[in-house]
PDB file of C-alpha atoms and ligand atoms in Angstrom:
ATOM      1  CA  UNK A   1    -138.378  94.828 -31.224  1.00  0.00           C
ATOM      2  CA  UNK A   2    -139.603  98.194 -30.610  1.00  0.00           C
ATOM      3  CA  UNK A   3    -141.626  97.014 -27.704  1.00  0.00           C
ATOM      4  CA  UNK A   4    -138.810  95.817 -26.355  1.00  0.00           C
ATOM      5  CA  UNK A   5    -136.684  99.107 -26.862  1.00  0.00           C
ATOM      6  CA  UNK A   6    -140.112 100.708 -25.429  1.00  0.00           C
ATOM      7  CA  UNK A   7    -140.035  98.685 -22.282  1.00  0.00           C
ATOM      8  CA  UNK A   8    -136.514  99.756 -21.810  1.00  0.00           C
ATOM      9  CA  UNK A   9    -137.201 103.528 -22.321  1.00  0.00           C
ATOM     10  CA  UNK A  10    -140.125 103.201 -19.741  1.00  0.00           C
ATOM     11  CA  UNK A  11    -138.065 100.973 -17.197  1.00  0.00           C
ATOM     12  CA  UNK A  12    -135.198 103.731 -17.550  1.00  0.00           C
ATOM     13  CA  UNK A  13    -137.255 106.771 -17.265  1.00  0.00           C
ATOM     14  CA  UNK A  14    -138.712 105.227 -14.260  1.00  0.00           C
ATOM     15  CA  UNK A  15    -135.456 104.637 -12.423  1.00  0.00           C
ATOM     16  CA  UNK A  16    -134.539 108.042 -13.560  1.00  0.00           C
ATOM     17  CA  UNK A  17    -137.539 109.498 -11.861  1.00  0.00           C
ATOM     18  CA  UNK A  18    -137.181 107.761  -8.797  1.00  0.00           C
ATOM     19  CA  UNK A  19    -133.457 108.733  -8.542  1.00  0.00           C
ATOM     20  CA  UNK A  20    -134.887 112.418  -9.150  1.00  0.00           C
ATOM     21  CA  UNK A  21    -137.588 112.236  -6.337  1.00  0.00           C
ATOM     22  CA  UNK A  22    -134.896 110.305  -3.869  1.00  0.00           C
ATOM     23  CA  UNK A  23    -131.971 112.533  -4.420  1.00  0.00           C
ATOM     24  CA  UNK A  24    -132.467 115.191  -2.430  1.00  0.00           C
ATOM     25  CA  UNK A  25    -134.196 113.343   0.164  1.00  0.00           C
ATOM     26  CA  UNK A  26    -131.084 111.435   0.430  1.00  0.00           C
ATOM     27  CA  UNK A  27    -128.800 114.769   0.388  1.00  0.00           C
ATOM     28  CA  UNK A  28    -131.153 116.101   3.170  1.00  0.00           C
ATOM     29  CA  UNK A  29    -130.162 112.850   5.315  1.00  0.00           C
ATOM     30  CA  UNK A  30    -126.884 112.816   4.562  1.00  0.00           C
ATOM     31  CA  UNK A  31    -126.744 116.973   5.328  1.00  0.00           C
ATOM     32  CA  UNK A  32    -128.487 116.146   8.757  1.00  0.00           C
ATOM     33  CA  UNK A  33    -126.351 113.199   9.362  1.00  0.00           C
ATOM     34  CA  UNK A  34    -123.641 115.384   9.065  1.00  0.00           C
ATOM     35  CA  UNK A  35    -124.838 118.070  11.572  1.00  0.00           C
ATOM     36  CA  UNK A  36    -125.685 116.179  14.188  1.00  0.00           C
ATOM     37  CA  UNK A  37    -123.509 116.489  17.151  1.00  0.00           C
ATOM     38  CA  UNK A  38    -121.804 113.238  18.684  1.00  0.00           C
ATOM     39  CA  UNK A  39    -123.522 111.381  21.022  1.00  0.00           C
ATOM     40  CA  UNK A  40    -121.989 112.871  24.720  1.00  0.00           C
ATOM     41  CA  UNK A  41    -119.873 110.161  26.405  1.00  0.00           C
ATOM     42  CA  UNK A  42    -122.077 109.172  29.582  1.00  0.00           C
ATOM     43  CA  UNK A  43    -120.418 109.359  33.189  1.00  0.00           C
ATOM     44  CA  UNK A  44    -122.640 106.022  33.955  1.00  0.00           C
ATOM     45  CA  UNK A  45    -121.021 103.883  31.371  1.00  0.00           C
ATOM     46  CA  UNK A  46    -117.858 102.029  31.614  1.00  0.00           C
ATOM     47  CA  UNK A  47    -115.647 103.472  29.595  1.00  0.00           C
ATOM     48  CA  UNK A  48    -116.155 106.927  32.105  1.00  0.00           C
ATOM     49  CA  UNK A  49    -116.305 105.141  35.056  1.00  0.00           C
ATOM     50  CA  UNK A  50    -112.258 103.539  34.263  1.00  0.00           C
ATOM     51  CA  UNK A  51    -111.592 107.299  34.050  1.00  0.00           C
ATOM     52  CA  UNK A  52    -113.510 108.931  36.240  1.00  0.00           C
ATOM     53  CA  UNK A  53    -115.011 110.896  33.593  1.00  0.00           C
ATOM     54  CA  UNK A  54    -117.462 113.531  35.070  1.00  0.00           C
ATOM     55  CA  UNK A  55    -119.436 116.155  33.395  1.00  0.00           C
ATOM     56  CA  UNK A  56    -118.410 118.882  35.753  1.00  0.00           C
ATOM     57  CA  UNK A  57    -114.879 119.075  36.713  1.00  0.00           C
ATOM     58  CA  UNK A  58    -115.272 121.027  40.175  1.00  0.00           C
ATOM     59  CA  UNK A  59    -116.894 117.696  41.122  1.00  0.00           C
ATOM     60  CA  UNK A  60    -113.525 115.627  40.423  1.00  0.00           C
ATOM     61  CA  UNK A  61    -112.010 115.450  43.870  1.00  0.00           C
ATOM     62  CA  UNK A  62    -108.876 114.064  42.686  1.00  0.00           C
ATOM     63  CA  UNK A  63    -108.541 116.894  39.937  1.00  0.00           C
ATOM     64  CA  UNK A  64    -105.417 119.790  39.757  1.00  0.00           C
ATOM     65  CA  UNK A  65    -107.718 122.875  40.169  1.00  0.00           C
ATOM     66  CA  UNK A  66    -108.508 124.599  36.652  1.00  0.00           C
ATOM     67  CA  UNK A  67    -108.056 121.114  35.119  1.00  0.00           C
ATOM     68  CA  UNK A  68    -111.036 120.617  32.220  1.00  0.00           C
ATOM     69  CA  UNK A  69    -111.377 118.889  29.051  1.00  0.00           C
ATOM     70  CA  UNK A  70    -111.584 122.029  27.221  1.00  0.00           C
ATOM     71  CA  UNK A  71    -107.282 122.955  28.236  1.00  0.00           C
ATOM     72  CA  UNK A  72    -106.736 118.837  28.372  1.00  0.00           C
ATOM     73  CA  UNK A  73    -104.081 118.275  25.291  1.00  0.00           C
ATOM     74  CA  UNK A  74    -106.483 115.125  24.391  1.00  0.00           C
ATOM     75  CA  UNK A  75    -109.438 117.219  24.096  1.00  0.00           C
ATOM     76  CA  UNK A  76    -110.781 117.813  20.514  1.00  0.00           C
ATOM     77  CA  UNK A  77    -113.130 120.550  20.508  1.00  0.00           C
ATOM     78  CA  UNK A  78    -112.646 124.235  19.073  1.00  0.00           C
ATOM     79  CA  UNK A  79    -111.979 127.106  21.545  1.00  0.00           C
ATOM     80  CA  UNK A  80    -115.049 128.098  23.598  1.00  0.00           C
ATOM     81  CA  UNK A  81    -116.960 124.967  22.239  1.00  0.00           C
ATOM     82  CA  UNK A  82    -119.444 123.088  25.269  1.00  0.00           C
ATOM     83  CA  UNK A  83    -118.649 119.888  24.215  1.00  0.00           C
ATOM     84  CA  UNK A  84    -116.201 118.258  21.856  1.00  0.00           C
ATOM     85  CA  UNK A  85    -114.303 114.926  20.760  1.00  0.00           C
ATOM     86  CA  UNK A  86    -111.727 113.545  23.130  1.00  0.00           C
ATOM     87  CA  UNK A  87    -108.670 111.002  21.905  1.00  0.00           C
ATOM     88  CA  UNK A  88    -109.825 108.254  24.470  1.00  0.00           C
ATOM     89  CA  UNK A  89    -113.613 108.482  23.633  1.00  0.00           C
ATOM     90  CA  UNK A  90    -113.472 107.651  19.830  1.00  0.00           C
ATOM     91  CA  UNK A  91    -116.867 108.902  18.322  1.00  0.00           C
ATOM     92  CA  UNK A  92    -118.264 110.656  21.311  1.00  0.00           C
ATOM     93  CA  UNK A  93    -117.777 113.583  22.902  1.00  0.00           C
ATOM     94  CA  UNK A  94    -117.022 114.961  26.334  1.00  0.00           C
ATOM     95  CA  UNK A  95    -117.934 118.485  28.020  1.00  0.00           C
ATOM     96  CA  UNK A  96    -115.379 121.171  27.826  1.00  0.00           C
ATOM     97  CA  UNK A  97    -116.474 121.432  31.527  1.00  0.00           C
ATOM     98  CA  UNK A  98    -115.593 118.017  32.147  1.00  0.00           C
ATOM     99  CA  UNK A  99    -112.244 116.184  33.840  1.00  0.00           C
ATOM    100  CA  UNK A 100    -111.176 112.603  33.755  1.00  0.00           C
ATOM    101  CA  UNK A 101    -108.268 111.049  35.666  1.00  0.00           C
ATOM    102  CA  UNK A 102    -105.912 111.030  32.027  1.00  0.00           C
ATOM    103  CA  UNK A 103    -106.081 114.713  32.014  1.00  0.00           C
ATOM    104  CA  UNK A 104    -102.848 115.715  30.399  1.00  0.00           C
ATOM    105  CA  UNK A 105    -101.927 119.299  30.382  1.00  0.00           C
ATOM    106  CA  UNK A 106    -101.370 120.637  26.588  1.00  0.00           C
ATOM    107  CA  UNK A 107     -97.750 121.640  25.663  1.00  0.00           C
TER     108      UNK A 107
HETATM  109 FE1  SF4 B   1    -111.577 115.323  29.204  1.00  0.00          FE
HETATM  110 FE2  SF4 B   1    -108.985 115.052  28.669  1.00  0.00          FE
HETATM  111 FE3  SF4 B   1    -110.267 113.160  30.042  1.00  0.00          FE
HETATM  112 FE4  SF4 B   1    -110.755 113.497  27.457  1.00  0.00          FE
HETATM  113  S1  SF4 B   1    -108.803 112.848  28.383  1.00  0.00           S
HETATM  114  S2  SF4 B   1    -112.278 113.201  29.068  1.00  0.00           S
HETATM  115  S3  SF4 B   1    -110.571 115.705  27.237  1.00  0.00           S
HETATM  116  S4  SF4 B   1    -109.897 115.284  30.704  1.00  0.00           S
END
């Protein structure tokens, strides 16, 4: 019986050490998970090419002059930011010197 009750002490202060040793690994993962930027929408794929997307806007022939994600109303990213989250790109992000062809000027 007290083997048994042993056991169960050893088992459990095992699992407790192991969640000790793991925690913080898994906060550091989770931390740097967090910080990591978006993967960048690429002009090659796709979903840019339907749009147009390109990284530099003064390359967008069909663009308004001064036209760039960063002063597009779908464009995500804080003021002065490179790069950001845009509406139509869910879980990537554009350059704030970029244009696509559903540029919509912000009200
Ligand atoms: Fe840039 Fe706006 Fe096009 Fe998004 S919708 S890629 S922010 S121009």
């Amino acid at each position: 019986m007290s083997r048994t009750y042993s056991w169960s002490r050893r088992s459990l202060l095992k699992r407790l050490a192991l969640g000790t040793t793991l925690a913080p690994l898994a906060a550091s993962l989770t931390r740097r998970a967090a910080a990591a930027p978006a993967m960048l929408v690429s002009p090659g794929s796709p979903e840019a090419k339907a749009v147009q997307y390109t990284e530099d806007a003064k390359s967008a022939h069909t663009a308004q002059p001064g036209s760039t994600c960063a002063n597009c109303a779908l464009y995500q990213g804080a003021d002065g930011s490179a790069q950001g989250p845009c509406q139509i790109f869910p879980g990537k992000e554009v350059k704030a010197a970029g244009w696509c062809s559903s540029w919509a000027a912000q009200m």
